[in-house]
Coordinates of C-alpha atoms and ligand atoms in Angstrom, one line a residue:
M1449 CA -10.7 23.6 -9.6
T1450 CA -8.1 21.6 -7.8
K1451 CA -8.7 17.9 -7.3
P1452 CA -8.7 16.3 -3.9
R1453 CA -5.5 14.4 -3.1
I1454 CA -4.8 10.8 -2.6
L1455 CA -1.7 9.5 -0.9
T1456 CA -0.9 5.8 -0.5
G1457 CA 2.1 3.6 -0.9
D1458 CA 4.1 0.5 -0.3
T1459 CA 7.1 -0.5 1.7
P1460 CA 9.8 -1.9 -0.5
T1461 CA 10.1 -5.4 0.8
G1462 CA 10.0 -7.3 -2.5
R1463 CA 7.9 -7.7 -5.6
L1464 CA 4.1 -7.0 -5.4
H1465 CA 1.5 -9.7 -5.6
L1466 CA -2.1 -10.3 -6.4
G1467 CA -3.1 -9.3 -2.8
H1468 CA -1.6 -5.8 -3.4
W1469 CA -3.6 -5.6 -6.7
V1470 CA -7.1 -6.3 -5.2
G1471 CA -6.3 -4.5 -1.9
S1472 CA -5.0 -1.2 -3.3
L1473 CA -3.3 -1.1 -6.7
E1474 CA -6.6 -1.5 -8.6
N1475 CA -8.1 1.5 -6.9
R1476 CA -5.0 3.6 -7.4
V1477 CA -5.0 2.9 -11.2
R1478 CA -8.7 3.7 -11.4
L1479 CA -8.6 6.9 -9.4
Q1480 CA -5.7 8.6 -11.2
D1481 CA -7.9 11.0 -13.2
E1482 CA -10.4 11.8 -10.5
Y1483 CA -7.8 12.7 -7.8
D1484 CA -4.4 14.3 -7.6
C1485 CA -2.5 11.2 -6.8
Y1486 CA 0.7 10.7 -4.7
F1487 CA 2.2 7.2 -4.6
L1488 CA 4.8 6.8 -2.0
I1489 CA 7.7 4.3 -1.8
A1490 CA 8.2 4.0 2.0
N1491 CA 12.0 3.3 1.7
M1492 CA 12.7 4.8 5.0
H1493 CA 10.3 2.4 6.7
A1494 CA 12.1 -0.5 5.0
F1495 CA 15.1 0.4 7.2
T1496 CA 13.1 -0.2 10.4
T1497 CA 13.4 -3.9 10.1
R1498 CA 16.3 -4.2 7.6
A1499 CA 18.7 -1.5 8.5
E1500 CA 21.7 -3.6 7.6
K1501 CA 20.5 -4.4 4.1
P1502 CA 20.8 -1.1 2.1
D1503 CA 21.5 -3.0 -1.2
D1504 CA 18.3 -5.1 -0.9
I1505 CA 16.2 -2.0 0.0
R1506 CA 17.5 -0.1 -3.1
R1507 CA 16.8 -3.1 -5.3
D1508 CA 13.3 -3.5 -3.8
T1509 CA 12.6 0.2 -4.3
L1510 CA 13.2 -0.1 -8.0
E1511 CA 11.2 -3.3 -8.2
I1512 CA 8.2 -1.7 -6.6
V1513 CA 8.2 1.2 -9.1
K1514 CA 8.5 -1.3 -12.0
D1515 CA 5.5 -3.2 -10.7
W1516 CA 3.6 0.1 -10.3
I1517 CA 4.3 1.2 -13.9
A1518 CA 3.5 -2.3 -15.2
V1519 CA 0.0 -2.3 -13.6
G1520 CA -0.8 1.2 -15.0
I1521 CA 0.3 3.7 -12.5
D1522 CA 1.2 6.5 -14.9
P1523 CA 4.0 8.9 -13.9
E1524 CA 2.6 11.4 -16.3
R1525 CA -0.6 11.7 -14.3
S1526 CA 0.5 10.8 -10.8
T1527 CA 3.4 11.8 -8.6
L1528 CA 5.8 9.2 -7.3
V1529 CA 7.1 10.1 -3.9
L1530 CA 10.4 8.7 -2.7
Q1531 CA 10.1 9.0 1.0
T1532 CA 13.7 9.6 1.8
E1533 CA 13.8 12.7 -0.4
I1534 CA 11.0 14.5 1.3
P1535 CA 12.4 16.1 4.5
A1536 CA 9.0 17.5 5.6
I1537 CA 7.8 14.0 6.2
A1538 CA 10.6 13.3 8.7
E1539 CA 10.0 16.6 10.5
L1540 CA 6.2 16.1 10.7
T1541 CA 6.9 12.7 12.2
W1542 CA 8.6 14.3 15.1
Y1543 CA 5.8 16.8 15.8
F1544 CA 3.1 14.1 15.4
A1545 CA 5.0 11.7 17.7
M1546 CA 4.4 14.3 20.5
L1547 CA 0.7 14.3 19.9
L1548 CA 0.3 10.5 20.4
P1549 CA 0.7 8.8 23.8
F1550 CA 3.5 6.2 23.6
N1551 CA 1.1 3.4 24.7
R1552 CA -1.4 4.4 22.0
V1553 CA 1.2 3.7 19.4
M1554 CA 2.2 0.4 20.9
R1555 CA -1.5 -0.7 21.1
N1556 CA -1.8 -0.3 17.3
P1557 CA -3.0 -3.8 16.2
T1558 CA -1.2 -3.7 12.9
L1559 CA 2.1 -3.1 14.6
K1560 CA 1.4 -5.9 17.1
A1561 CA 0.5 -8.3 14.2
E1562 CA 3.7 -7.4 12.5
I1563 CA 5.8 -8.0 15.6
E1564 CA 4.2 -11.4 15.8
A1565 CA 4.4 -12.3 12.1
K1566 CA 8.0 -11.3 11.7
D1567 CA 8.9 -12.8 15.0
L1568 CA 10.4 -9.5 16.2
G1569 CA 9.9 -10.4 19.9
D1570 CA 11.1 -7.5 22.0
H1571 CA 14.2 -6.9 20.0
Y1572 CA 12.8 -4.6 17.3
S1573 CA 14.4 -1.3 16.7
F1574 CA 13.3 2.0 18.3
G1575 CA 12.4 3.1 14.8
F1576 CA 10.1 0.2 14.2
P1577 CA 7.0 1.4 16.1
L1578 CA 7.9 5.0 15.0
Y1579 CA 7.1 4.0 11.4
A1580 CA 3.4 4.0 12.3
V1581 CA 3.7 7.7 13.3
G1582 CA 5.8 8.3 10.2
Q1583 CA 2.9 6.9 8.1
C1584 CA 0.6 9.6 9.6
A1585 CA 3.2 12.1 8.4
D1586 CA 3.3 10.5 4.9
I1587 CA -0.4 11.0 4.5
L1588 CA -0.8 14.4 6.2
A1589 CA 2.3 15.9 4.5
F1590 CA 0.2 15.8 1.3
R1591 CA -3.0 16.8 3.1
A1592 CA -4.6 13.8 1.4
E1593 CA -8.3 13.1 1.8
L1594 CA -8.3 9.5 0.6
V1595 CA -6.0 6.6 1.3
P1596 CA -6.5 3.5 -0.8
V1597 CA -5.2 0.6 1.2
G1598 CA -5.7 -3.0 2.1
E1599 CA -7.5 -4.0 5.3
D1600 CA -4.3 -4.6 7.2
Q1601 CA -3.5 -0.8 7.0
E1602 CA -6.8 0.4 8.5
A1603 CA -5.4 0.7 12.0
H1604 CA -2.7 3.0 10.7
I1605 CA -5.2 5.2 8.9
E1606 CA -7.3 5.4 12.1
M1607 CA -4.2 6.6 14.0
C1608 CA -3.6 9.2 11.3
R1609 CA -7.2 10.4 11.6
E1610 CA -6.6 10.9 15.4
V1611 CA -3.4 12.9 14.7
A1612 CA -5.1 15.1 12.2
R1613 CA -8.0 15.9 14.6
R1614 CA -5.6 16.5 17.5
F1615 CA -3.3 18.8 15.6
N1616 CA -6.2 20.8 14.3
H1617 CA -7.6 21.1 17.8
V1618 CA -4.4 21.9 19.7
Y1619 CA -2.7 24.2 17.2
C1620 CA -5.4 25.6 15.0
G1621 CA -8.1 26.0 17.7
V1622 CA -10.7 23.8 16.0
D1623 CA -13.3 22.5 18.4
S1624 CA -12.7 18.8 19.0
T1625 CA -16.4 18.0 18.5
T1626 CA -16.1 19.2 14.8
K1627 CA -17.3 16.7 12.2
D1628 CA -14.4 15.1 10.4
E1629 CA -15.2 16.6 7.0
D1630 CA -15.4 20.1 8.5
Y1631 CA -11.9 20.5 10.1
V1632 CA -10.3 22.4 7.2
A1633 CA -13.3 24.7 6.7
K1634 CA -13.0 25.6 10.4
G1635 CA -9.4 26.5 10.1
G1636 CA -7.5 23.3 10.6
V1637 CA -4.4 22.5 8.5
F1638 CA -5.2 18.9 8.0
P1639 CA -8.2 17.1 6.4
V1640 CA -9.2 14.0 8.3
P1641 CA -8.4 11.4 5.7
K1642 CA -10.5 8.3 4.9
A1643 CA -9.3 4.8 4.1
K1644 CA -10.6 3.3 0.8
L1645 CA -10.5 -0.5 0.9
G1646 CA -10.2 -2.7 -2.1
R1647 CA -13.0 -4.8 -3.6
I1648 CA -11.6 -7.9 -1.8
A1649 CA -10.7 -7.1 1.8
R1650 CA -8.3 -10.0 2.2
L1651 CA -7.0 -12.2 -0.5
V1652 CA -6.1 -15.6 0.7
G1653 CA -2.7 -17.1 -0.1
T1654 CA -2.1 -20.3 -1.9
D1655 CA -1.9 -22.1 1.4
G1656 CA -5.7 -21.6 1.4
K1657 CA -5.6 -20.1 4.9
Q1658 CA -3.5 -17.0 5.6
K1659 CA -3.5 -13.6 4.0
M1660 CA -1.4 -13.6 0.8
S1661 CA 2.0 -12.4 1.8
K1662 CA 5.5 -12.7 0.5
S1663 CA 6.9 -13.6 3.9
L1664 CA 4.4 -16.5 4.3
N1665 CA 5.5 -17.9 0.9
N1666 CA 2.0 -18.2 -0.4
A1667 CA 2.0 -15.4 -2.9
I1668 CA 1.4 -15.2 -6.7
F1669 CA 3.5 -12.2 -7.8
L1670 CA 2.5 -9.8 -10.5
S1671 CA 5.7 -10.7 -12.4
D1672 CA 5.3 -14.5 -12.2
E1673 CA 5.7 -16.4 -15.4
T1674 CA 2.9 -18.6 -16.8
N1675 CA 4.5 -21.9 -15.5
E1676 CA 5.0 -20.5 -12.0
I1677 CA 1.4 -19.3 -11.9
L1678 CA 0.1 -22.7 -12.9
K1679 CA 2.4 -24.5 -10.5
K1680 CA 1.3 -22.3 -7.6
C1681 CA -2.4 -22.7 -8.5
K1682 CA -1.9 -26.5 -8.5
K1683 CA -0.7 -26.3 -5.0
V1684 CA -3.6 -24.3 -3.6
V1685 CA -5.0 -26.0 -0.5
T1686 CA -8.8 -26.5 -0.7
G1687 CA -9.2 -29.3 1.9
R1688 CA -11.4 -31.3 -0.5
Q1689 CA -10.8 -35.0 -0.3
S1690 CA -11.9 -36.3 -3.7
A1691 CA -13.2 -35.0 -7.1
T1692 CA -16.6 -36.5 -6.5
D1693 CA -17.1 -34.9 -3.1
P1694 CA -19.5 -31.9 -3.1
G1695 CA -17.1 -29.0 -3.0
V1696 CA -17.4 -25.9 -0.9
V1697 CA -17.0 -22.6 -2.7
E1698 CA -17.3 -20.2 0.2
G1699 CA -13.9 -19.5 1.8
N1700 CA -12.2 -21.6 -0.9
A1701 CA -9.0 -19.8 -2.1
L1702 CA -9.5 -21.2 -5.6
F1703 CA -12.9 -19.7 -6.0
Q1704 CA -11.8 -16.4 -4.4
Y1705 CA -9.2 -16.2 -7.2
A1706 CA -11.8 -17.3 -9.8
S1707 CA -14.2 -14.6 -8.8
A1708 CA -11.4 -12.0 -8.7
F1709 CA -9.8 -12.8 -12.0
M1710 CA -12.0 -14.8 -14.3
K1711 CA -13.5 -12.4 -16.9
D1712 CA -16.1 -14.9 -18.1
T1713 CA -18.7 -14.7 -15.3
A1714 CA -21.0 -17.2 -16.9
R1715 CA -18.2 -19.8 -16.9
L1716 CA -17.5 -18.8 -13.3
A1717 CA -21.1 -19.5 -12.2
E1718 CA -21.0 -22.8 -14.1
L1719 CA -17.7 -23.9 -12.4
E1720 CA -19.3 -23.1 -9.0
Q1721 CA -22.3 -25.3 -9.8
L1722 CA -20.2 -28.2 -11.1
Y1723 CA -17.9 -27.9 -8.0
K1724 CA -20.7 -27.9 -5.5
A1725 CA -22.3 -30.9 -7.3
G1726 CA -19.0 -32.9 -7.2
Q1727 CA -18.9 -32.9 -11.0
I1728 CA -15.5 -31.4 -11.4
G1729 CA -12.1 -32.1 -9.8
D1730 CA -9.8 -29.6 -8.1
G1731 CA -7.2 -30.2 -10.7
A1732 CA -9.4 -29.0 -13.6
V1733 CA -10.5 -25.9 -11.6
K1734 CA -6.9 -25.1 -10.7
E1735 CA -5.9 -25.3 -14.3
E1736 CA -8.7 -23.0 -15.4
V1737 CA -8.2 -20.5 -12.6
G1738 CA -4.4 -20.5 -13.3
R1739 CA -5.1 -19.7 -16.9
A1740 CA -7.4 -16.8 -16.0
I1741 CA -4.8 -15.4 -13.6
D1742 CA -2.2 -15.8 -16.3
A1743 CA -4.4 -14.0 -18.8
F1744 CA -4.8 -11.1 -16.4
L1745 CA -1.1 -10.9 -15.6
A1746 CA 0.2 -11.3 -19.2
P1747 CA 0.0 -7.6 -20.2
I1748 CA 1.4 -6.5 -16.8
R1749 CA 4.3 -8.9 -17.3
D1750 CA 5.0 -7.6 -20.8
K1751 CA 5.0 -4.0 -19.7
R1752 CA 7.3 -4.8 -16.9
K1753 CA 9.8 -6.4 -19.3
S1754 CA 10.3 -3.1 -21.0
L1755 CA 11.9 -2.0 -17.7
D1756 CA 14.1 -5.0 -17.2
G1757 CA 17.8 -4.8 -16.6
K1758 CA 20.2 -1.9 -16.1
A1759 CA 18.5 0.4 -18.6
G1760 CA 15.2 -0.2 -16.8
D1761 CA 16.8 0.6 -13.5
E1762 CA 18.2 3.8 -14.8
R1763 CA 14.9 4.8 -16.3
V1764 CA 13.2 4.2 -13.0
V1765 CA 15.8 6.3 -11.0
E1766 CA 15.3 9.1 -13.6
I1767 CA 11.5 9.0 -13.1
L1768 CA 11.9 9.1 -9.3
R1769 CA 14.3 12.0 -9.5
D1770 CA 12.0 13.9 -11.8
H1771 CA 9.2 13.7 -9.2
I1772 CA 11.1 14.9 -6.1
A1773 CA 10.6 18.6 -6.7
R1774 CA 6.8 18.1 -7.4
A1775 CA 6.4 16.2 -4.2
N1776 CA 8.4 18.6 -2.1
R1777 CA 6.4 21.5 -3.3
V1778 CA 3.3 20.2 -1.6
A1779 CA 5.0 18.7 1.5
E1780 CA 7.0 21.9 2.1
E1781 CA 3.8 24.0 1.9
T1782 CA 2.2 21.7 4.4
L1783 CA 5.2 22.0 6.7
R1784 CA 5.1 25.7 6.5
M1785 CA 1.4 25.8 7.4
A1786 CA 1.9 23.3 10.3
K1787 CA 4.9 25.2 11.7
A1788 CA 3.1 28.5 11.5
A1789 CA 0.2 27.0 13.5
M1790 CA 2.8 25.8 16.1
K1791 CA 4.3 29.2 16.4
L1792 CA 7.5 28.0 14.7
D1793 CA 7.4 30.3 11.8
F1794 CA 11.0 31.5 12.2
G1795 CA 12.0 30.8 8.6
P1796 CA 12.6 31.5 5.8
R1797 CA 13.6 28.0 5.1
Q1798 CA 16.5 27.5 2.7
L1799 CA 17.3 23.9 2.0
Q1800 CA 20.1 24.4 -0.5
Ligands
LIG2063 N1 2.8 0.6 5.7 C1 2.4 0.5 4.3 C2 2.6 -0.9 3.9 O1 3.5 -1.6 4.4 C3 3.1 1.4 3.4 C4 2.9 2.9 3.7 C5 3.8 3.8 4.2 C6 1.7 3.6 3.4 N2 3.3 5.0 4.2 C7 2.0 4.9 3.8 C8 0.4 3.2 3.0 C9 1.0 5.9 3.7 C10 -0.6 4.2 2.9 C11 -0.3 5.5 3.3 O2 2.0 -1.4 3.0

């Protein structure tokens, strides 16, 4: 029996942080045996906003893979997909771009939020909004059924679902009133994939307000050292005036971290009681939460150290290379099926 496939991934924009862990990484690590997993490094997407920084993108590509391996993504069980080595993805992007109205893409709320957050104004590249269509191709090239992502990616997955339905309807003759789970059984090429959200939809950053994000400077990275973690926790904004004020636990970044990373649940309940009663100061809670995060990250950090330096870089490149053929086997098969449905089966295709 073949396992259903997962595809998900990250754009290489820097090191991964705790928000990535609770949003998606944790699910990826956990689902590796149940699913045939494909984890994609969206290095082509990185060029949509940083085309003039190829060195940075290459560095960040290797960093992401190091973070992945450190948290427990296992290249023996899962396939790592380096986007720029999978030509079928770029080709499918073109075909899918013609199934989506231009304005539909531009209405995508995740794109809009990114334009705002990165202050792209109206000077973003032509390729920038195209990445959302490319993301549909990333997922559908592997005919994935499940996409573990953080909440911010939901709009992209919704667009991908629309593309899958539309392709199956237009080129495979599947009735457009078909239930999502039945498209393939009725002759469609693409399953209509589902997003799988993490256990915490949105991890707050150390500013206590906004989503944890590298660009907002409010992130605790998976590779942060003990003293950095404690320092960042000390700065977490809770809005509480004094140690004897009754504290508010709901919506408090510190307690969101505590419930996400403290193993000792009895102690967590006790801390919440003390805090609400004004019997413990922010400083003490910060220290304890910082220690809990550090205990969680220590083994990840250690594993990552084994991939440090030039030897680590070389090892990562070797792993990525090893996986290219595996990924292309699936993606090329998908492209063949899609082109046949589109009456484009003029092949045979010879890439080398
Ligand atoms: N856009 C995603 C991010 O920035 C990365 C990504 C690219 C992705 N292709 C994907 C995620 C396909 C899930 C599925 O985090």
